[in-house]
């Protein structure tokens, strides 16, 4: 039996729908990155010269690249927006130019966005969003716990844009009254990837699962994705554009689009590999180049023709590599197929990776890039480089890092003093919101041209991240002082603290091979004097093993019973003015004076 729905019900449904739309407009605050006064779109190498805001190539490239490449450069693969918010609900709405999905790739990967949150300890978390694809595509990320254990000032977010579609416009909305802070594009040198559909993101289920996105999170570094589906062919026009980018490393992963044909012979593939590397090295001789072998196909073992394709391509890549090495090209590396290890279940259609295959790709690339860039990561927390945001009410951790990078370029220090809040709130530059010992810093450290590399709440893993992200690059220091570990006492056993310090010492030696390194023992703290003493014995042993200096200046802050002298501390951990006055000459005496 059919039931008629009264007209009044239709009117009621219309009013409810209209009301919800009106409430969205009335109760949400919307932000459009295109209208922001400074760049906030990461993954874009030519922000100032694009034809449309979300393009991946500059406007001048239109006359130089083939039309298919230009059209694909309109896809937003690899583009990311970073922001902070304390909202319990985050909305994204945007317009698209192309089809929502493809036969072998879902709409969530082709046309969707993807939101990740980073907590105050630097760990990533993925957020599920409800979505609808239409003239205006909408995502709603709801029921978000907006606060961390350290503060109630919100989280950091990273929004990945569609992999295989063009964004016409985009807005991010939060409830009225919630905070929203767009984050500027990071200034560290990016990883630059030139490749095929696999690099562009086929066939990830969502944008954050493309191997380039996974790798960017693993390395915590901006990545420029110049993957062009079916058109990653090592063409001169694109290589010339790559050479314009001041990259941390170039990755060339184009073999899947260089299958030998009558027009693309094996000899031509070899020529293109050699010409591409020479061009990049001519313009950027100091930037390493990683050549990726063909990862193969899921049926490559049983399909003789397909097996022969990737085998020949990998042979010619290795041949070209050795020709370049024999010609004196340095800083050139190969990522072999065996490292990628996708396996038969790592593909969607025999050619393009599934999410599982993308994970294999990213893992192989991370392993290779960490070795090339001298950024090793361990398996325990003190040896895994991460950011932190535990004290945003006092200072902005990321802004302080960027301020130090600027100082390194404009007035680099001779002495770099790494530490946590004990150093951060001592004195010197960059300035801090408070200073408990500015007089002693000025007297003892300013004449040595010392820079304050202390960050409040830093643990060993956070300092390791800062060193990996250019804190000691681009200048020559004479001395590097490290006083770290107290913030790890409540989270790590003594052995893990020593492991983290070992990673830091090795990272400093790699970047400042001529600098003298000084390990300063952990300062005593209330009710932990005995443990600190035991850890400092291990730090002294580490100093001997790594051939660096060691000083236990903290014993000057103890009383005759071996407990802290409370008159020298503000809270049983941080020295007061008198405490700093005792410490300053003891540390300064370890350093050689600067003329």
XYZ file of C-alpha atoms in Angstrom, residues 29 52 59 73 94 116 223 235 313 364 371 375 458 460 463 468 497 513 518 527 533 578 581:
23
model
C 33.368 31.426 10.997
C 45.391 30.065 -10.355
C 52.147 30.474 -15.152
C 49.459 20.597 -12.825
C 35.130 23.670 -1.786
C 45.349 15.016 10.346
C 57.180 18.042 0.109
C 61.364 16.087 -19.778
C 64.372 -0.047 -17.167
C 61.448 2.579 1.626
C 70.490 7.781 5.342
C 68.687 12.045 9.826
C 61.919 20.304 25.152
C 65.710 14.982 23.670
C 66.065 18.865 20.056
C 67.611 17.728 11.695
C 68.132 9.132 27.807
C 82.368 18.797 12.346
C 80.295 20.072 25.556
C 63.548 14.635 45.223
C 73.659 11.718 39.833
C 71.468 33.413 42.267
C 75.026 33.323 38.763
